[in-house]
Coordinates of C-alpha atoms in Angstrom, one line a residue:
X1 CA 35.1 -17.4 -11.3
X2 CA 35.8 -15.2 -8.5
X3 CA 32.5 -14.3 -7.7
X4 CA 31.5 -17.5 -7.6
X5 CA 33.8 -18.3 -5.3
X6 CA 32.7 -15.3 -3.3
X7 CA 29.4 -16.4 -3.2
X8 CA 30.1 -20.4 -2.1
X9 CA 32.2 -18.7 0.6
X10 CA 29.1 -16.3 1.6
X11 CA 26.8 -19.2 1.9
X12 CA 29.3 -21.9 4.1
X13 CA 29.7 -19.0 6.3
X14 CA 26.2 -17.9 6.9
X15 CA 25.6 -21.9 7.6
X16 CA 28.3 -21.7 10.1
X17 CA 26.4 -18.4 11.7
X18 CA 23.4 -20.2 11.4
X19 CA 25.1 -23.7 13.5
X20 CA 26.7 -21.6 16.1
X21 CA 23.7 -20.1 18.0
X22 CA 22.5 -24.0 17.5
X23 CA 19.2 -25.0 15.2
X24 CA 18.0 -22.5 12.4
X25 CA 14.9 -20.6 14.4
X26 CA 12.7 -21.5 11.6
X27 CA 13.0 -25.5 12.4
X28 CA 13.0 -24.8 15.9
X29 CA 9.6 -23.4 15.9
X30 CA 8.0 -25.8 13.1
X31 CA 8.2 -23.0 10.3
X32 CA 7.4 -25.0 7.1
X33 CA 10.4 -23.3 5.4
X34 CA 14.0 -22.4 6.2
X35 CA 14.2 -18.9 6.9
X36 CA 16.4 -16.9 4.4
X37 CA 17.6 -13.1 3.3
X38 CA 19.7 -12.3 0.1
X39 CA 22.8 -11.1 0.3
X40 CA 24.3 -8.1 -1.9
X41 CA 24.7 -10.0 -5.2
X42 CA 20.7 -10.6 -4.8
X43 CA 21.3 -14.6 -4.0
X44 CA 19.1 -16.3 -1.8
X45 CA 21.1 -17.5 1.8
X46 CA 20.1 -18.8 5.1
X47 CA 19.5 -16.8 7.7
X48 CA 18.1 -16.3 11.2
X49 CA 14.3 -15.7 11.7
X50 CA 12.7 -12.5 12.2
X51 CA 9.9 -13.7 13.5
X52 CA 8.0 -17.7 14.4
X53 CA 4.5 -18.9 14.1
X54 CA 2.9 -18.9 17.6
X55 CA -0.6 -20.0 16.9
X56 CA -3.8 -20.0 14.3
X57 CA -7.0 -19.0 15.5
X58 CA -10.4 -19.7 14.1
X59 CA -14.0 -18.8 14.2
X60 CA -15.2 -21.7 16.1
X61 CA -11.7 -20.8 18.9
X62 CA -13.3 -17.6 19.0
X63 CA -16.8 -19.7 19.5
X64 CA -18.5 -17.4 16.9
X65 CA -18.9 -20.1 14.1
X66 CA -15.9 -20.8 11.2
X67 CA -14.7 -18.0 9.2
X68 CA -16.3 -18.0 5.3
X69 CA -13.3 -16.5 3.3
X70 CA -12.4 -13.7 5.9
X71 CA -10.4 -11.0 3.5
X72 CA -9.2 -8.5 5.3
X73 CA -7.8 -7.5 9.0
X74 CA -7.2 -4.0 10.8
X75 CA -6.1 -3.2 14.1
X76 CA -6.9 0.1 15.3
X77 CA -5.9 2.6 17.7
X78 CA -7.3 0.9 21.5
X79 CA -5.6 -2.7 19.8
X80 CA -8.8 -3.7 18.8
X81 CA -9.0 -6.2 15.8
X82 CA -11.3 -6.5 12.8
X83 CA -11.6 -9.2 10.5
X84 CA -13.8 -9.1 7.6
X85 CA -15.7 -12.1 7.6
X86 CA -16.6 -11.8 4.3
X87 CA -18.3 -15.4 3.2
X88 CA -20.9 -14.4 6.6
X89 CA -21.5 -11.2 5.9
X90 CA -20.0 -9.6 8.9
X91 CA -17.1 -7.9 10.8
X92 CA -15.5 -9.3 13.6
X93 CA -13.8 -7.3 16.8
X94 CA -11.6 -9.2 18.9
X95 CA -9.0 -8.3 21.4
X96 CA -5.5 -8.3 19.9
X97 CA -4.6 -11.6 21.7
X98 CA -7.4 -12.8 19.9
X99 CA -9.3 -14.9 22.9
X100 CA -12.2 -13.1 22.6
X101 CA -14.7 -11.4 20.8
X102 CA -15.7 -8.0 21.5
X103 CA -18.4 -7.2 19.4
X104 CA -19.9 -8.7 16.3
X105 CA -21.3 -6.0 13.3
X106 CA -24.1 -7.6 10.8
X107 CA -26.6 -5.2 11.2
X108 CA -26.4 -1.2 11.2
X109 CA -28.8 1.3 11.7
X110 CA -29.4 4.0 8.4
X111 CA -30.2 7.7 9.4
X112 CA -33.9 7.1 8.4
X113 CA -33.7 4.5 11.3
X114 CA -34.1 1.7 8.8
X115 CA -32.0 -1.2 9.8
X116 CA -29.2 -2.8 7.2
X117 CA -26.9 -5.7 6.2
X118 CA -23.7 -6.4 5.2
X119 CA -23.3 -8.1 1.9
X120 CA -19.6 -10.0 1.4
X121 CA -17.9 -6.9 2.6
X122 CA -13.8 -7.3 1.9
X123 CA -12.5 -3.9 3.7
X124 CA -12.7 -2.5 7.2
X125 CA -10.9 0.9 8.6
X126 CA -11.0 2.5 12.1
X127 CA -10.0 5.7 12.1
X128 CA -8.5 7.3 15.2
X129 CA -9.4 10.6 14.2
X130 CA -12.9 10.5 14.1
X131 CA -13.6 6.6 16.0
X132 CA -15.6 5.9 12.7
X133 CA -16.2 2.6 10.9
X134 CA -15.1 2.5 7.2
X135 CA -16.3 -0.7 5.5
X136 CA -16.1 -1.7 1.8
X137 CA -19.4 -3.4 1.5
X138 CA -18.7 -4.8 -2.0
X139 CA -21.5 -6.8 -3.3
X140 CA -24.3 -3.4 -1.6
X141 CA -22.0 -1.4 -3.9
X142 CA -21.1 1.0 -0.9
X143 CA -19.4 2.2 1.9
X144 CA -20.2 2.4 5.0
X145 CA -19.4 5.2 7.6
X146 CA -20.7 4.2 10.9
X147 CA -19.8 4.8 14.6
X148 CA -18.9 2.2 16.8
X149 CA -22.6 1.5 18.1
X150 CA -23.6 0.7 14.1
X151 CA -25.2 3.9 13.2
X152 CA -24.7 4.9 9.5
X153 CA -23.0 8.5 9.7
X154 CA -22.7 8.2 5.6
X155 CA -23.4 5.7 3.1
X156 CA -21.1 6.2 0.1
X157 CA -22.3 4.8 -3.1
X158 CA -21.1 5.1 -6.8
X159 CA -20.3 8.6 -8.1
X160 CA -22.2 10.2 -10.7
X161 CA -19.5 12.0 -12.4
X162 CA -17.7 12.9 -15.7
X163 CA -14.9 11.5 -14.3
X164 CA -16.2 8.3 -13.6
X165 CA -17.6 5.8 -16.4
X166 CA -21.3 5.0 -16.0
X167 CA -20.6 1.7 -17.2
X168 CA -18.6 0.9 -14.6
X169 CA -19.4 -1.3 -11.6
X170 CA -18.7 0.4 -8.1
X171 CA -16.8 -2.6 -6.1
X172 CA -15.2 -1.6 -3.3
X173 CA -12.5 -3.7 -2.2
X174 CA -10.3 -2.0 0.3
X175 CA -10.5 1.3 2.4
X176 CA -9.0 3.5 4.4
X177 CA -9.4 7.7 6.0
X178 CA -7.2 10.0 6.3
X179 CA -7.0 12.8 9.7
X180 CA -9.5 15.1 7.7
X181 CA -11.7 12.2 6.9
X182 CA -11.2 11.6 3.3
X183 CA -11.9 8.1 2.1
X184 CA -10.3 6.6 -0.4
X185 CA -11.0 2.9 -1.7
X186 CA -9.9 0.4 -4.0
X187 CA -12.2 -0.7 -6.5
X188 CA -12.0 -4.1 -8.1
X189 CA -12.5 -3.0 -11.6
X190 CA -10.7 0.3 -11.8
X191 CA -6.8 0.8 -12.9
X192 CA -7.3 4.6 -12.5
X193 CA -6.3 4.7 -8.9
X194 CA -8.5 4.5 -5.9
X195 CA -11.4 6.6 -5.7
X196 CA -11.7 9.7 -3.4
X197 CA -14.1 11.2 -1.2
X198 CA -14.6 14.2 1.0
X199 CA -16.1 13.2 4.3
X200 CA -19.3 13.8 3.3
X201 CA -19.3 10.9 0.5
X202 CA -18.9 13.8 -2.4
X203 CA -16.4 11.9 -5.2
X204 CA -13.2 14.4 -5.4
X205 CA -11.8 11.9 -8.3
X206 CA -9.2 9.4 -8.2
X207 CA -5.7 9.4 -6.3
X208 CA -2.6 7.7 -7.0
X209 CA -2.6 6.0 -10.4
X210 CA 0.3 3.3 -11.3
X211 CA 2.5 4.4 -14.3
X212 CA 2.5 1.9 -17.2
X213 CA 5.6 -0.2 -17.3
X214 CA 7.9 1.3 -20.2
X215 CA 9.0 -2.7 -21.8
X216 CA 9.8 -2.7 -25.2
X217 CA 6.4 -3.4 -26.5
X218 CA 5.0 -0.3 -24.9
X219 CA 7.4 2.0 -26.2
X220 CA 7.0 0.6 -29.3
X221 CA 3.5 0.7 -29.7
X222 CA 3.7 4.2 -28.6
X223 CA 6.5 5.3 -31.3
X224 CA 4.2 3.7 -33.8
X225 CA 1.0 5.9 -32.7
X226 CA 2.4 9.0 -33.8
X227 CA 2.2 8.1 -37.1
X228 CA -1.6 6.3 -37.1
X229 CA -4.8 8.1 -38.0
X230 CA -7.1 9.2 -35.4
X231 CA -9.5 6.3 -36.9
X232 CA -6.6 3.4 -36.0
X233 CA -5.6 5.3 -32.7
X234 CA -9.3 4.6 -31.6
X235 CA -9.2 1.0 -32.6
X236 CA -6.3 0.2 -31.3
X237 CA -5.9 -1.6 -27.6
X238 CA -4.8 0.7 -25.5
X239 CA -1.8 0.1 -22.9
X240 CA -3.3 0.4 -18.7
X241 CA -1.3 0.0 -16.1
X242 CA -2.0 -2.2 -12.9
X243 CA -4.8 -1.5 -10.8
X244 CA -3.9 -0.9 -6.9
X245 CA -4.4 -4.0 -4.6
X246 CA -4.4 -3.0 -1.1
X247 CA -3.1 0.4 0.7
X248 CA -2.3 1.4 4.5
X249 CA -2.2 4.8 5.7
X250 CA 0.7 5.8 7.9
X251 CA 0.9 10.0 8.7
X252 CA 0.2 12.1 6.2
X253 CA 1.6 9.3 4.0
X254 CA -0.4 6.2 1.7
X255 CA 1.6 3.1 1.1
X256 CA -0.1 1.1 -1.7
X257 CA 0.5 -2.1 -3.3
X258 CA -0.4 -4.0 -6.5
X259 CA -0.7 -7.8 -7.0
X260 CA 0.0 -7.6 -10.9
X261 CA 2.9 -10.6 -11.6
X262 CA 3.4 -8.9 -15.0
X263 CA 4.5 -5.8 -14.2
X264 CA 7.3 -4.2 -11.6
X265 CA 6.9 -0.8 -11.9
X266 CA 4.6 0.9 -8.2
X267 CA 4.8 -2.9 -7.3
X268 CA 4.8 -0.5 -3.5
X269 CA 4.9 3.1 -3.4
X270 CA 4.5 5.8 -0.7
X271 CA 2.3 8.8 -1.5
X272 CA 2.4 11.7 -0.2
X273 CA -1.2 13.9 -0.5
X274 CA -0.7 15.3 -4.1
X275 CA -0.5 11.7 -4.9
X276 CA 3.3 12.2 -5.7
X277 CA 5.4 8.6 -5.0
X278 CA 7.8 9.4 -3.0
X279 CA 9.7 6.0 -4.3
X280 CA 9.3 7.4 -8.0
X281 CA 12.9 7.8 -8.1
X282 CA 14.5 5.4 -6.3
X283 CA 15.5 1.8 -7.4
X284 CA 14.1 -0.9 -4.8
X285 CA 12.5 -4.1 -5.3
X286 CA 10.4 -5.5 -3.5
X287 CA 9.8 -9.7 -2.9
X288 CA 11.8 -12.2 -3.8
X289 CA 14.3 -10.7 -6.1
X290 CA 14.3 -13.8 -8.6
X291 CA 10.7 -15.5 -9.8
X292 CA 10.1 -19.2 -7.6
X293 CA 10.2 -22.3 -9.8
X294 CA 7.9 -25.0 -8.2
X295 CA 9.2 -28.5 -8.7
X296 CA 6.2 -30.4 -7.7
X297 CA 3.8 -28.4 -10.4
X298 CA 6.3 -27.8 -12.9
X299 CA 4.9 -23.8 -12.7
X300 CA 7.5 -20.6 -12.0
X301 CA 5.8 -17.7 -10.1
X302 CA 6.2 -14.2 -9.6
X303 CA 5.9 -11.9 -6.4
X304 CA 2.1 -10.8 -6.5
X305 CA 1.1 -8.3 -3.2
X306 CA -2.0 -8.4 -2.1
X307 CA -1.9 -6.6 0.9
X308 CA 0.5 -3.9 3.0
X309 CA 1.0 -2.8 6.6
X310 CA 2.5 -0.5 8.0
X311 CA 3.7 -0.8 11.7
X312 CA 4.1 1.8 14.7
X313 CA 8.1 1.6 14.3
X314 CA 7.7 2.6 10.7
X315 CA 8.2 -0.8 9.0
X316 CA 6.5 -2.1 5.3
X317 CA 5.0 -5.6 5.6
X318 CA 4.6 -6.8 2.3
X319 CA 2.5 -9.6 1.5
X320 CA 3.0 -12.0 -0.9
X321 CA 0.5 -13.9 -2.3
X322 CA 2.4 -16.3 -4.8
X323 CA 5.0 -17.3 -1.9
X324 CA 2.7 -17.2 1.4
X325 CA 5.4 -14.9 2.8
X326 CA 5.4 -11.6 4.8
X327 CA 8.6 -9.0 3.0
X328 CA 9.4 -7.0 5.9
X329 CA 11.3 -3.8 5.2
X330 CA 12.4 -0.5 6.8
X331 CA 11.9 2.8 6.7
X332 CA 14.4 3.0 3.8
X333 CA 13.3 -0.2 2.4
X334 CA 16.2 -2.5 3.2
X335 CA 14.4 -6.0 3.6
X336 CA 14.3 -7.5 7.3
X337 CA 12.8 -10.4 7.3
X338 CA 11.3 -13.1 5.0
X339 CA 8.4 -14.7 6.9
X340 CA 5.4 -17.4 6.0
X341 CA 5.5 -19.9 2.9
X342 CA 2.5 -21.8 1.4
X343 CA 2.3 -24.9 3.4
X344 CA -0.4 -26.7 5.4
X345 CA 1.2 -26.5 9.2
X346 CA 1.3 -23.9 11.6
X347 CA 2.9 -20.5 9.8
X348 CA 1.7 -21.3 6.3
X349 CA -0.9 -20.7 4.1
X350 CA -3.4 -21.8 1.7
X351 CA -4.2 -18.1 0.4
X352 CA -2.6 -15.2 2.1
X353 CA -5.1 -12.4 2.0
X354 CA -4.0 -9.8 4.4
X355 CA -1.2 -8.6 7.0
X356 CA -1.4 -6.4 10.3
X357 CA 1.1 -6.2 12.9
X358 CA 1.1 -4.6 16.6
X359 CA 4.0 -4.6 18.9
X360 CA 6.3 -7.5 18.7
X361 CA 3.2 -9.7 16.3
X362 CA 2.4 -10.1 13.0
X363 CA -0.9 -11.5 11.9
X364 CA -1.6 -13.3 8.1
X365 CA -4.9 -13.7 7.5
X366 CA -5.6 -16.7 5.2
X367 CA -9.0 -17.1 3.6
X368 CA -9.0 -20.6 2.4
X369 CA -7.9 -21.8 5.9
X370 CA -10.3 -19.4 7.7
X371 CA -8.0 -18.9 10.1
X372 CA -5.5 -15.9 11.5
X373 CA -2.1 -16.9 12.3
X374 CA 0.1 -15.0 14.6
X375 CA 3.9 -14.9 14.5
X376 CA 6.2 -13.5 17.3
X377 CA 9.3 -11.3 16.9
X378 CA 12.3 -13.9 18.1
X379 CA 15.6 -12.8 19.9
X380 CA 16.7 -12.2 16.8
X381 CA 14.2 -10.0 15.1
X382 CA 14.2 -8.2 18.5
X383 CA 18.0 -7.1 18.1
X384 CA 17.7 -6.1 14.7
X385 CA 14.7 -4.3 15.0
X386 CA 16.2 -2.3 17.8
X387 CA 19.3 -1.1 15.6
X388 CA 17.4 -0.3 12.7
X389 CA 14.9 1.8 14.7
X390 CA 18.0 4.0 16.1
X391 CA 19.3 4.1 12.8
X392 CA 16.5 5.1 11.3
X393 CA 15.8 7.8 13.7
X394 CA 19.6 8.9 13.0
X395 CA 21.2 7.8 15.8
X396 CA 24.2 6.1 13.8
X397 CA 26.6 5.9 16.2
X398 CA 24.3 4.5 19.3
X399 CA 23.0 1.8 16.7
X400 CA 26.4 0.7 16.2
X401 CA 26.8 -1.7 18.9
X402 CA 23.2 -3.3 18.7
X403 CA 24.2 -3.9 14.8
X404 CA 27.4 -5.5 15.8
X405 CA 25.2 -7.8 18.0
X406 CA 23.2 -8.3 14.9
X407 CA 26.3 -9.6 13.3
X408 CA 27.6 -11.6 15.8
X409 CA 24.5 -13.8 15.2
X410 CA 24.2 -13.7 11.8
X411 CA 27.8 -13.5 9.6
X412 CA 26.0 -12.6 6.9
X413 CA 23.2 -9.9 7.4
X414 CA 23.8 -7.1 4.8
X415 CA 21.9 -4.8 6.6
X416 CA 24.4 -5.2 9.7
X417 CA 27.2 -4.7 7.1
X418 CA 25.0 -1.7 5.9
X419 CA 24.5 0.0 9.5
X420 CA 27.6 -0.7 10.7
X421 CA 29.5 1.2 8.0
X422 CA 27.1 4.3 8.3
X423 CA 28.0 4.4 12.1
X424 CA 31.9 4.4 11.8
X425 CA 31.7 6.5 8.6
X426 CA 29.8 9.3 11.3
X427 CA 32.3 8.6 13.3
X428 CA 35.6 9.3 11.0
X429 CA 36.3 6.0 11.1
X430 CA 36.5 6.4 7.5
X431 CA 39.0 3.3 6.9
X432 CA 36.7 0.9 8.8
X433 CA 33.2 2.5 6.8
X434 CA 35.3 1.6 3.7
X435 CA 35.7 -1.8 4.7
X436 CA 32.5 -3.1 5.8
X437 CA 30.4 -0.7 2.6
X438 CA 32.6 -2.8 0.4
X439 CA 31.2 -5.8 2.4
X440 CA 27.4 -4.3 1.9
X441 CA 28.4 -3.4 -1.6
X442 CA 27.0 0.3 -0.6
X443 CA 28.5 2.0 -3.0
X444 CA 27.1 5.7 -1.7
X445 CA 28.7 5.0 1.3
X446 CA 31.9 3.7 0.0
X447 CA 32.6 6.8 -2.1
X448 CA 31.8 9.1 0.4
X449 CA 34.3 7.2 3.3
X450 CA 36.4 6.9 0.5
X451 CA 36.5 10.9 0.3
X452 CA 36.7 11.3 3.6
X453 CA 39.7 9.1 4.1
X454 CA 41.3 10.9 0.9
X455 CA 40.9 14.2 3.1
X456 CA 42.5 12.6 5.9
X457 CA 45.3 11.4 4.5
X458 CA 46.4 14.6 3.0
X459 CA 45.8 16.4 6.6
X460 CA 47.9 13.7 8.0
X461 CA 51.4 13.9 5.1
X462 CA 50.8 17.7 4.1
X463 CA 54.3 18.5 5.1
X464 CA 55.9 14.9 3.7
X465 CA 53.4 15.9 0.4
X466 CA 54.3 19.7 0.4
X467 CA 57.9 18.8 0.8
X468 CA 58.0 16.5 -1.9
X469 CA 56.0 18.6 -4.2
X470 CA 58.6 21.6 -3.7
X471 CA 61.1 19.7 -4.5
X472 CA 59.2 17.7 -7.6
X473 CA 59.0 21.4 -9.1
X474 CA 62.5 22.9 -7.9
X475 CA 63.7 19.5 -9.7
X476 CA 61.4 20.2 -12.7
X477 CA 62.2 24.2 -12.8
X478 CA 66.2 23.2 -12.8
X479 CA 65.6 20.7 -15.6
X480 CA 64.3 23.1 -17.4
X481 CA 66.8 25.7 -17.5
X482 CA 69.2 23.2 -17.7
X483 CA 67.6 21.9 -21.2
X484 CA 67.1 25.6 -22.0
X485 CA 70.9 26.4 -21.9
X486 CA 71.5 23.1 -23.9
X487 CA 69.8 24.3 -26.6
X488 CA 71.0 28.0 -26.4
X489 CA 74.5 26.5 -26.9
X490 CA 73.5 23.7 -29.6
X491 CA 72.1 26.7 -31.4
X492 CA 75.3 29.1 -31.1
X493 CA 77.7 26.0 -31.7
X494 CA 75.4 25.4 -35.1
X495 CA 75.6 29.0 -36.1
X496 CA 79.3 29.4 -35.6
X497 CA 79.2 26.1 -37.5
X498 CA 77.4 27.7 -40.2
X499 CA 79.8 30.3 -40.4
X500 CA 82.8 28.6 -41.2

């Protein structure tokens, strides 16, 4: 009952936040849904947007002829953006304010000086190392490795290897290179991982694999397999887990994503270059936290990603292809922002394919509209961008003010609550840290204010606490003499007793 009560008290005040700096941001700008966050007993509440729908663009505003089921986008290192036009065969560059096109790639030239075409390609990649086109030319099998004129540097095509089943088609679907010019790609067909190769196209194997999720059934199925033949074992359907979705390089670090509704486990994960998941350990969630029920068709659906990004500040952008909606998180994954929904006006989509961001913009690429839609950072998203990036980068203290702001707006942002705590808990304010963790529900920080305040307080009453403790044992060592002599003279009064 009490935590109900909590929660109804949670919500009416982060209405009132929401009424006090005047209309929600998301109606303001036409957003087809109410912006929201989830506060720390994972329940859905209003809150102030992150970012609003500016614009859409097309292929005919770019006077180039309509998209055909564009799939993917990548900005590179001059700002430049790429869309995959996959339905016409071709790969867009535009300017990142998208006004105009700067160059249009459907034909390339091979080494032989033969000339080739794209065939409903769904991955591009610029790499800053080398200023080398990467594209996933799908239905050609391949990838391509070109410069920025259209010559073919290398064609990569399927491996012959022991590692890699014969039977199997070789479907690129995503790609990306990292500073020594690896390429690694999804393929549509393979749950392995995504394949790897050296720079000059040799296949080095896969990278990356999702772990099976351990349900019930799994385990079970397992406990029962160490007692089958090897004649049943090979009959039996065997357990795979998830194939990867979509991946983003950032550093020396892959961020990768899976679309599978059926399974949590690596719904994100950040690898390092053994292919170790740095999130392995950690509990996070990613999406909504709770599966959407849709009135109108009666259906429930899960969080399914189908593409990441991450930005120049560090931040995940998730995209969700269920709910239309961009997951923002930071470096530690706390969520941000909640952006998009399905919806047919400006900021929503039909089906959300892919994500990029640059600077204060997001762009959602949706490949049943055709179109690219770009969303602005607000006021809002501005302030708390700027405390997380100083918190991130460890500056507790200096990010304490900008997440007061933060609050000030919005009552009920648990990342404020979450910030805010860290900063007076570095600055032995450990009363204060306790206060607003509790708030957060941070529980790490809680206990360790909660140790430093126990430290404090004993610094602060030693003397009262010494004083009282001499004189708790000088009391204890005097009652215990005093019971001592008791019983000495009990015991002589019962032997003279005895004597008599």
């Amino acid at each position: 009952m009490k935590s109900e009560l909590k929660r109804c008290i949670t919500a009416l005040s982060a209405f009132a936040a929401l009424a006090s700096v005047g209309v929600s941001s998301a109606s303001a700008a036409g957003v087809p849904s109410e912006s929201y966050n989830y506060d720390r007993w994972g329940e859905a509440i209003p809150s102030q947007a992150g970012y609003t729908a500016e614009r859409t663009v097309s292929g005919d505003d770019l006077e180039i002829g309509a998209f055909d089921a564009p799939s993917d986008l990548f900005i590179d290192h001059n700002g430049i953006m790429y869309i995959t036009d996959t339905g016409n065969d071709r790969i867009i560059a535009a300017d990142s304010e998208l006004k105009r096109v700067l160059r249009v790639y459907d034909r390339f030239t091979m080494p032989d000086g033969s000339e080739t075409r794209l065939s409903k390609p769904a991955g591009v990649y610029v790499s800053a190392a080398n200023d080398c086109l990467y594209i996933a030319d799908t239905e050609n099998s391949r990838i391509l490795v070109t410069d920025m004129a259209g010559n073919v540097q290398t064609e990569i095509t399927k491996p012959e290897s022991e590692v890699y089943d014969s039977k199997r088609t070789f479907l690129p679907q995503r790609v990306v290179a990292d500073k020594a010019g690896n390429v690694y790609t999804v393929l549509g067909n393979i749950t392995s991982g995504a394949a790897m190769f050296s720079p000059d196209g040799e296949f080095m194997g896969f990278y990356g694999a999702n772990r099976v999720e351990a349900t019930a059934k799994v385990v079970s199925n397992y406990f029962r397999s160490l007692f089958m033949s090897d004649e049943k074992k090979a009959r039996r359907t065997r357990t795979v887990p998830s194939g990867i979705t979509s991946f983003d390089i950032d550093g020396d670090f892959i961020f990768t994503c899976t679309s599978s509704s059926t399974q949590s486990t690596d719904t994100v994960k950040k690898l390092n270059a053994a292919g170790k998941n740095i999130f392995a350990d950690r509990e996070l969630y990613f999406g909504d936290y709770k599966p959407v029920y849709d009135a109108a068709q009666n259906k429930t659906y899960s969080t399914a990603l189908v593409d990441i990004d991450i930005s120049a500040d560090g931040c995940i952008n998730c995209l969700d292809l269920t709910t239309g909606r961009v997951f923002q998180y930071d470096e530690e994954c706390s969520l941000l922002f909640i952006t998009g929904a399905v919806a047919k006006q400006t900021g929503g989509f039909d089906q959300a394919a892919a994500v990029e961001s640059l600077d204060d913009k997001i762009y959602v690429l949706d490949s049943s509209k055709d179109t690219v839609t770009v969303f602005r950072e607000t006021s809002f998203g501005k302030a708390v961008h700027r405390a997380a990036s100083l918190y991130n980068d460890g500056y507790y203290e200096e990010a304490l003010g900008p997440w007061q702001e933060v609050l000030a707006r919005d009552g009920n942002y648990r990342r404020a609550y979450v910030g805010i705590a860290s900063a007076l808990l570095r600055k032995g304010d450990y009363k204060g840290a306790m206060k607003y963790a509790k708030l957060a529900d941070a529980g790490d920080i809680y206990n360790k204010a909660f140790e430093g305040r126990r430290r404090e307080f004993l610094k602060e009453h030693f003397t009262v606490i010494a004083a009282v403790s001499a004189l708790c044992i000088a009391a204890l060592t005097a009652l215990g003499v005093y019971r001592k002599k008791r019983r000495t003279a009990k015991n002589t009064n019962e032997k003279e007793a005895e004597r008599k």
